[in-house]
Amino acid sequence: MSDQLIIFDTTLRDGEQSPGASMTKDEKLRIARQLERLKVDVIEAGFAASSNGDFDAVKAIADAIKDSTICSLARANDRDIGRAADALAGANRARIHTFIATSALHMEKKLRMTPEQVLEQAKQAVRYARSRVADVEFSPEDGYRSDPDFLCRVLEAVIAEGATTINVPDTVGYAVPELYGNFIKTLRERIPNSDKAIWSVHCHNDLGMAVANSLAGVKIGGARQVECTINGLGERAGNCSLEEIVMAVKTRRDYFGLSLNIDATQIVPASRMVSQTTGFVVQPNKAVVGANAFAHASGIHQDGVLKARDTYEIMRAEDVGWSANKIVLGKLSGRNAFKQRLQDLGISLDSESEINTAFAKFKELADRKSDIFDEDILALVSDESVSAEKEQFGLVSLAQHSETGERPQATVVFTVDGKEVRGQSDGNGPVDASLKAIESHVKSGAEMVLYSVNAISGSTESQGEVTVRLQHSGRVVNGVGSDPDIVVASAKAYLSALNKLQSKADRVAAQG
Ligand code: KIV
Ligand code: ZN
């Protein structure tokens, strides 16, 4: 059996299914470039048949990324598989990932199909996918809760049809490590042609065991592919986290005995990019990528680490891409230095006019903030006003007044389809007044379900990054805005969420 563990990243597909995490094509492309730098083996770029936007994003990624295999999800029908194959046509290496549910509960209640119908549809789907690409992955959705006898029949049949990877999802995060590991082992032992496919694990984190389950699938079950996401992003409690899997396998090579292609120094930049793009803040004590992951507060630990690092450290911060906040640019930096830094960060803006807008914003920021960090540049290019895609709402200016004992007042000038409008309101605080000022004009009726502020680079001089989550008619969107003034950042985040609410087309969900 191979000692190579394949890392299959599904941040842009399963991760994006997280409520509010939807990303634009440009954002997905930027993340895909970072995943390529991370040397991820397979990038699941999206679900091409779910919407035209998803199709375009998968296509753009397939055309641009050359080192990783690019994969699209597809339900087990000819239309979905055809759309996936079309979107992947430009890829150096393309994979179609087709799935159908196999648990009694899903077949009866969701699909309303008999087991025999599901078996036939799975076979037909893999056969057709193989006629379009050489690399085909099959997933029995809710596989872990499926009847093992039936699952063996389905998996044996799809391998015979040419499936090259068999992925066994714990769709609802119900598994526990030993049982999941043994489940994969039993399937591989019972299915006569199991050695013709690579076995893969796909675990959700509802009971907080996605990483442990995936590792058991590898160690006990013999799986050689792990499906995971940056920061564990994903529906409900999320998916298995890429950074934890990678660092567990690397740090405990003595136990797992497996090699990886991953360049771990790209982990923290990837984590920051995903967090800044989606507005999903990383908890400080998150393993590997949390702000405290390498911080030693207690005197005893600090003393030990100063004497010998390995007293309290099992990994080195710099090996996963943590560096002391580097000042990269300042007020006197020119356009060329700025352009070069964008390139180093893997950011390609489409046109000279986008570079000019971003550079003007950079100069504006450098006038207010002496040191500019990579995080500031990432936040700046995530700002919608830099993108050539014209948005419905955009901030023009904001004025607010707050004083102890007085009720704060705000006036916000913003554009609606290019036309300037003005909203005014009071509120509990300056942020509340500003968002109410916008709402007094827009009247979206959206409910705010989350508001959070994060200091991008630590100090009070840093930019505040605000996430606003809005919910309306069953849709959930996140807006992100950044500015050294957190009231302005809040207004930007609110307008960005309103833009997403307007543009978010209905999509087909992969599950449920
Ligand atoms: O969790 C799941 O079952 C999935 C499948 C579509 C692979 O994401
Ligand atoms: Zn999933």
XYZ file of C-alpha atoms and ligand atoms in Angstrom:
521
model
C 0.000 0.000 0.000
C 1.224 3.514 -0.843
C 2.696 5.597 1.975
C 1.521 8.813 0.291
C -1.477 10.566 1.827
C -3.516 12.559 -0.694
C -4.892 15.863 0.599
C -8.220 16.720 -1.039
C -9.305 20.238 -0.138
C -13.010 21.018 -0.294
C -12.988 24.565 1.166
C -14.440 25.914 -2.074
C -17.247 23.314 -2.209
C -18.233 21.787 1.152
C -16.664 24.722 3.045
C -18.607 27.201 0.979
C -21.857 25.414 1.898
C -21.470 26.902 5.371
C -24.249 29.505 5.848
C -22.877 32.910 4.873
C -19.572 31.599 3.469
C -20.456 31.984 -0.204
C -17.619 33.488 -2.246
C -17.381 35.282 -5.564
C -15.512 33.812 -8.530
C -12.542 36.144 -7.944
C -12.384 35.213 -4.268
C -12.478 31.499 -5.123
C -9.751 31.905 -7.694
C -7.545 33.721 -5.175
C -8.050 30.932 -2.630
C -7.430 28.256 -5.284
C -4.078 29.918 -6.088
C -3.173 29.787 -2.402
C -4.199 26.102 -2.247
C -1.904 25.458 -5.194
C 0.954 27.173 -3.324
C 0.101 24.962 -0.347
C 0.577 22.043 -2.779
C -2.815 20.514 -2.127
C -3.168 17.378 -4.304
C -6.832 17.858 -5.240
C -8.896 21.059 -5.116
C -12.665 20.532 -5.138
C -13.471 23.829 -6.834
C -17.258 23.687 -6.593
C -20.422 22.023 -7.787
C -20.600 23.101 -11.424
C -24.251 22.147 -12.030
C -25.586 23.993 -8.981
C -25.616 27.460 -10.593
C -24.063 29.391 -13.483
C -21.864 31.188 -10.936
C -20.488 27.887 -9.655
C -19.913 26.645 -13.207
C -17.923 29.806 -14.037
C -15.865 29.525 -10.842
C -14.986 25.851 -11.466
C -14.076 26.687 -15.054
C -11.919 29.677 -14.066
C -10.051 27.546 -11.520
C -9.650 24.622 -13.943
C -8.209 27.019 -16.535
C -5.836 28.791 -14.130
C -4.476 26.125 -11.766
C -1.919 23.790 -13.241
C -0.289 21.875 -10.369
C -3.266 20.455 -8.443
C -6.000 18.159 -9.762
C -9.233 20.153 -10.110
C -12.448 18.436 -9.139
C -16.144 19.259 -9.459
C -18.938 17.658 -7.489
C -21.883 16.227 -9.454
C -25.032 14.404 -8.427
C -25.370 10.975 -9.997
C -27.132 12.093 -13.179
C -26.004 12.829 -16.744
C -26.786 16.558 -16.629
C -24.694 17.246 -13.508
C -21.843 15.075 -14.743
C -21.928 16.749 -18.164
C -21.783 20.222 -16.579
C -18.868 19.140 -14.371
C -16.966 17.724 -17.358
C -17.578 20.896 -19.407
C -16.392 23.163 -16.579
C -13.267 21.028 -16.130
C -12.354 20.886 -19.824
C -9.371 23.255 -19.433
C -7.807 21.441 -16.460
C -4.407 19.758 -16.637
C -5.824 17.024 -14.427
C -9.596 16.809 -13.962
C -11.659 14.759 -11.554
C -15.429 14.283 -11.383
C -16.784 13.513 -7.920
C -20.229 11.969 -8.197
C -22.435 11.011 -5.275
C -25.761 9.494 -4.301
C -27.148 8.704 -0.855
C -27.087 5.058 0.257
C -28.469 5.068 3.811
C -31.983 3.622 4.226
C -33.113 6.922 5.739
C -31.852 9.082 2.854
C -32.984 6.661 0.118
C -36.503 6.350 1.493
C -37.207 9.835 2.853
C -35.074 12.104 0.671
C -34.566 10.373 -2.668
C -37.762 8.251 -2.535
C -35.886 5.538 -4.403
C -35.482 1.819 -3.783
C -31.986 0.448 -3.041
C -31.964 -1.270 -6.476
C -32.702 2.043 -8.210
C -29.894 3.746 -6.278
C -27.480 0.950 -7.213
C -28.357 1.269 -10.919
C -28.090 5.069 -10.856
C -24.693 4.943 -9.135
C -23.351 2.506 -11.755
C -24.730 4.538 -14.645
C -23.281 7.777 -13.198
C -19.774 6.361 -12.793
C -19.915 4.800 -16.261
C -20.857 8.144 -17.822
C -18.315 10.102 -15.736
C -15.582 7.675 -16.875
C -16.567 8.333 -20.479
C -15.794 12.045 -19.848
C -12.682 11.930 -17.593
C -10.194 9.301 -16.439
C -10.281 10.259 -12.765
C -13.668 9.555 -11.109
C -14.490 9.646 -7.417
C -17.668 8.114 -6.035
C -19.253 8.967 -2.648
C -22.144 7.101 -1.047
C -23.691 10.045 0.809
C -24.454 9.235 4.461
C -22.212 6.224 3.811
C -21.316 5.683 7.453
C -24.996 5.193 8.396
C -25.647 2.866 5.437
C -26.271 -0.857 5.666
C -22.789 -2.416 5.198
C -24.098 -5.264 2.960
C -25.795 -2.837 0.603
C -22.829 -0.466 0.691
C -20.483 -3.309 -0.287
C -22.700 -4.117 -3.311
C -22.756 -0.469 -4.442
C -19.042 0.130 -3.974
C -18.007 -3.109 -5.673
C -20.251 -2.199 -8.615
C -18.947 1.357 -9.030
C -15.321 0.192 -8.836
C -16.161 -2.296 -11.588
C -17.532 0.649 -13.612
C -14.203 2.437 -13.237
C -14.371 4.620 -10.091
C -10.760 5.388 -9.167
C -11.421 6.819 -5.683
C -14.029 5.636 -3.170
C -14.901 8.210 -0.546
C -16.861 7.189 2.559
C -18.606 10.245 4.050
C -19.710 10.563 7.625
C -22.178 13.141 6.342
C -23.790 13.968 9.676
C -20.716 13.687 11.940
C -22.060 10.631 13.806
C -18.954 8.431 13.775
C -16.433 7.771 16.544
C -12.800 7.077 15.636
C -12.416 3.351 16.326
C -15.751 2.441 14.744
C -15.182 4.613 11.668
C -11.671 3.210 11.184
C -12.981 -0.349 11.425
C -15.871 0.472 9.090
C -13.425 1.468 6.320
C -11.251 -1.567 7.073
C -14.238 -3.947 6.829
C -15.405 -2.434 3.536
C -11.933 -2.788 2.056
C -11.653 -6.403 3.276
C -15.101 -7.464 2.084
C -15.127 -5.847 -1.373
C -13.243 -8.139 -3.782
C -12.020 -5.353 -6.124
C -11.289 -2.810 -3.336
C -7.599 -2.696 -4.284
C -8.528 -1.127 -7.650
C -9.458 2.179 -5.970
C -7.930 4.650 -3.547
C -9.985 4.890 -0.348
C -10.883 8.266 1.036
C -12.386 9.671 4.247
C -14.772 12.632 4.527
C -15.838 13.520 8.062
C -18.043 16.234 9.487
C -17.398 17.722 12.904
C -20.789 17.636 14.638
C -19.359 15.799 17.656
C -15.951 17.475 17.381
C -14.327 14.274 16.080
C -13.860 14.947 12.353
C -10.065 15.025 12.543
C -9.843 12.030 14.899
C -12.265 10.043 12.727
C -10.344 10.870 9.558
C -7.049 9.835 11.151
C -8.611 6.557 12.322
C -9.872 5.993 8.760
C -6.274 6.368 7.624
C -4.550 4.403 10.395
C -7.050 1.596 11.030
C -8.933 1.621 7.732
C -6.043 2.135 5.322
C -7.562 5.189 3.590
C -5.027 7.165 1.554
C -7.011 10.332 0.861
C -8.418 12.781 3.420
C -11.075 15.328 2.464
C -10.749 18.496 4.513
C -11.104 22.274 4.554
C -8.998 25.229 5.646
C -9.915 26.230 9.235
C -12.384 23.297 9.254
C -14.856 25.536 7.390
C -18.106 23.778 6.523
C -21.779 23.340 7.159
C -22.942 23.197 10.808
C -19.864 22.393 12.953
C -17.692 22.188 9.851
C -15.500 19.638 8.082
C -12.256 17.964 9.028
C -9.624 20.695 9.315
C -6.756 20.530 6.799
C -4.162 22.156 9.041
C -4.797 19.705 11.892
C -4.641 16.632 9.631
C -1.470 17.815 7.923
C 0.337 18.715 11.123
C -0.768 15.525 12.902
C 0.601 13.384 10.082
C 3.816 15.421 9.808
C 4.466 15.766 13.558
C 3.622 12.101 14.273
C 5.350 10.599 11.258
C 6.741 8.040 13.709
C 3.166 6.740 14.175
C 1.469 7.329 10.810
C 4.507 6.654 8.586
C 3.006 8.647 5.724
C 4.328 11.351 3.398
C 2.537 14.450 2.179
C 3.138 16.836 -0.719
C 1.965 19.815 1.345
C 4.151 22.906 1.888
C 3.155 23.560 5.509
C 4.629 27.075 5.516
C 1.623 28.102 3.414
C -0.892 26.974 6.067
C -1.209 30.220 8.047
C -1.447 32.431 4.919
C -4.200 30.087 3.633
C -6.007 30.217 6.964
C -5.926 34.019 7.021
C -7.080 34.307 3.444
C -10.076 32.024 4.017
C -10.986 33.782 7.241
C -10.700 37.261 5.720
C -12.662 36.275 2.636
C -15.541 34.549 4.389
C -15.655 36.593 7.604
C -15.394 33.369 9.648
C -12.994 34.390 12.389
C -10.574 31.712 13.636
C -10.938 31.037 17.368
C -7.744 32.061 19.240
C -7.151 28.598 20.716
C -7.674 26.742 17.403
C -4.883 24.198 16.864
C -2.113 25.273 14.462
C -3.775 28.461 13.088
C -5.305 30.123 16.178
C -3.626 33.323 17.392
C -2.699 31.575 20.665
C -1.566 28.289 19.123
C 2.082 29.098 19.787
C 1.714 31.673 22.593
C 3.112 30.720 25.972
C 1.609 32.806 28.759
C 2.616 31.013 31.924
C 6.005 31.889 33.385
C 7.019 28.242 33.726
C 6.309 27.551 30.048
C 8.058 30.727 28.879
C 11.101 29.883 30.936
C 11.167 26.335 29.549
C 10.769 27.429 25.924
C 13.544 29.994 26.277
C 15.894 27.302 27.612
C 14.914 24.629 25.087
C 12.032 25.048 22.638
C 10.964 21.432 22.652
C 10.143 21.535 26.377
C 6.691 22.840 25.470
C 6.600 23.004 21.646
C 5.941 20.005 19.404
C 5.881 22.077 16.189
C 7.682 25.264 15.208
C 5.483 28.272 14.501
C 7.547 29.226 11.456
C 7.095 25.742 9.953
C 3.366 26.407 9.545
C 3.855 29.935 8.242
C 3.680 32.071 11.369
C 6.106 34.921 11.157
C 6.363 37.931 13.423
C 4.077 40.500 11.781
C 6.312 41.767 9.011
C 6.040 45.400 8.017
C 5.927 45.031 4.282
C 5.101 48.469 2.960
C 4.689 52.036 4.167
C 3.738 55.540 3.121
C 6.741 55.956 0.835
C 6.313 52.688 -1.049
C 5.648 53.166 -4.744
C 3.286 51.508 -7.203
C 5.912 48.973 -8.317
C 6.642 47.837 -4.765
C 2.909 47.522 -4.182
C 2.428 45.539 -7.400
C 5.327 43.252 -6.468
C 3.824 42.602 -3.018
C 0.480 41.716 -4.624
C 2.338 39.238 -6.807
C 4.216 37.742 -3.835
C 0.894 37.246 -2.096
C -0.461 35.531 -5.210
C -3.028 38.243 -5.841
C -3.635 38.986 -9.472
C -5.913 41.897 -10.153
C -7.501 41.657 -13.575
C -6.795 45.087 -15.010
C -4.537 48.110 -14.626
C -7.562 50.063 -13.449
C -8.109 47.571 -10.590
C -4.426 47.905 -9.632
C -4.792 51.696 -9.698
C -7.872 51.609 -7.455
C -6.133 49.227 -5.035
C -2.987 51.406 -5.036
C -5.043 54.550 -4.328
C -6.687 52.730 -1.401
C -3.273 51.593 -0.183
C -1.986 55.204 -0.228
C -5.096 56.347 1.649
C -4.491 53.661 4.269
C -0.755 54.413 4.522
C -1.591 58.043 5.303
C -3.591 56.923 8.321
C -1.551 53.941 9.444
C 2.251 53.978 9.395
C 2.959 50.244 8.953
C 1.168 48.138 6.376
C 1.171 44.350 6.873
C 0.280 41.543 4.479
C -3.068 41.212 6.269
C -3.828 44.862 5.458
C -3.136 44.258 1.779
C -5.337 41.162 1.746
C -8.145 43.117 3.412
C -7.689 45.938 0.964
C -8.039 43.784 -2.141
C -11.006 41.961 -0.586
C -12.701 45.355 -0.450
C -15.447 45.310 -3.049
C -14.699 48.804 -4.315
C -11.408 47.431 -5.746
C -13.183 44.835 -7.844
C -14.252 45.698 -11.374
C -17.530 43.838 -10.764
C -19.988 46.650 -10.119
C -21.913 46.203 -6.908
C -25.322 47.637 -6.134
C -24.334 49.397 -2.894
C -21.077 51.248 -2.125
C -19.989 53.547 0.706
C -19.199 57.169 -0.153
C -18.810 58.842 3.256
C -19.873 58.555 6.849
C -20.174 61.082 9.655
C -21.168 60.224 13.178
C -21.266 61.972 16.499
C -21.122 60.290 19.887
C -20.592 61.831 23.300
C -20.987 60.510 26.839
C -24.606 60.905 27.921
C -25.858 61.738 24.378
C -27.582 59.411 21.919
C -25.185 58.841 18.949
C -26.195 60.175 15.504
C -24.927 59.080 12.075
C -25.254 60.244 8.483
C -24.174 57.816 5.777
C -23.824 58.683 2.090
C -23.745 55.640 -0.176
C -24.480 54.676 -3.771
C -27.398 52.566 -4.945
C -26.794 51.460 -8.549
C -24.405 54.382 -9.002
C -26.776 57.035 -7.595
C -25.835 58.776 -4.329
C -28.320 58.632 -1.449
C -28.146 59.737 2.173
C -29.493 58.034 5.302
C -29.649 59.432 8.823
C -30.412 57.833 12.159
C -29.658 57.727 15.823
C -28.796 54.489 17.613
C -27.532 52.800 20.770
C -23.966 53.394 19.671
C -22.200 54.859 16.607
C -22.209 51.496 14.782
C -25.886 50.933 15.476
C -26.722 54.483 14.320
C -24.705 54.058 11.087
C -26.272 50.738 10.121
C -29.732 52.077 10.940
C -28.958 55.105 8.749
C -28.266 52.752 5.818
C -31.295 50.618 6.583
C -33.550 53.716 6.831
C -33.023 54.100 3.104
C -32.583 50.516 1.876
C -35.377 48.942 3.946
C -34.021 45.443 3.285
C -35.905 43.963 6.228
C -32.941 41.598 6.769
C -32.300 40.289 10.260
C -28.769 40.675 11.614
C -27.699 37.347 13.082
C -24.033 38.118 13.737
C -21.825 41.171 14.174
C -18.141 40.772 15.025
C -15.031 42.967 15.035
C -11.477 41.715 14.826
C -8.223 43.723 14.903
C -6.385 42.603 11.755
C -2.856 43.034 13.030
C -3.247 43.182 16.772
C -2.806 46.757 17.979
C -5.239 49.696 18.300
C -3.539 51.214 15.261
C -4.604 48.204 13.204
C -7.515 48.000 10.813
C -10.729 46.678 12.291
C -12.234 43.857 10.292
C -15.979 43.593 10.724
C -18.234 40.693 9.774
C -21.974 41.214 9.462
C -24.241 38.214 8.887
C -27.707 38.932 7.523
C -30.621 36.581 7.102
C -33.559 37.186 4.808
C -36.171 34.823 3.313
C -34.146 31.767 4.292
C -30.875 33.126 2.847
C -27.833 33.797 5.007
C -24.934 35.972 3.820
C -21.766 37.346 5.400
C -20.418 40.795 4.563
C -16.858 41.751 5.479
C -15.460 45.285 5.698
C -12.178 46.683 6.963
C -10.960 50.142 7.891
C -8.899 51.686 10.709
C -12.216 53.265 11.800
C -14.453 50.411 12.971
C -17.642 52.409 12.373
C -16.648 52.823 8.719
C -15.619 49.132 8.599
C -19.070 48.240 9.956
C -20.862 50.291 7.301
C -18.735 48.651 4.579
C -19.499 45.198 5.983
C -23.227 45.954 6.095
C -23.268 47.208 2.487
C -21.215 44.194 1.387
C -23.762 41.862 3.030
C -26.610 43.731 1.295
C -24.800 43.289 -2.049
C -24.527 39.558 -1.443
C -28.144 39.317 -0.406
C -29.135 40.889 -3.711
C -26.885 38.772 -5.872
C -27.012 35.381 -4.210
C -28.817 33.224 -6.735
C -30.658 30.179 -5.499
C -28.452 27.153 -5.704
C -28.957 23.452 -5.449
C -27.584 22.193 -2.134
C -25.287 19.184 -2.299
C -26.849 17.633 0.764
C -30.347 17.504 2.146
O -20.812 15.094 3.522
C -21.096 14.559 2.438
O -21.730 13.510 2.371
C -20.681 15.236 1.219
C -20.813 14.459 -0.039
C -21.466 15.255 -1.117
C -19.486 13.908 -0.428
O -20.182 16.340 1.256
Zn -19.550 16.846 3.327
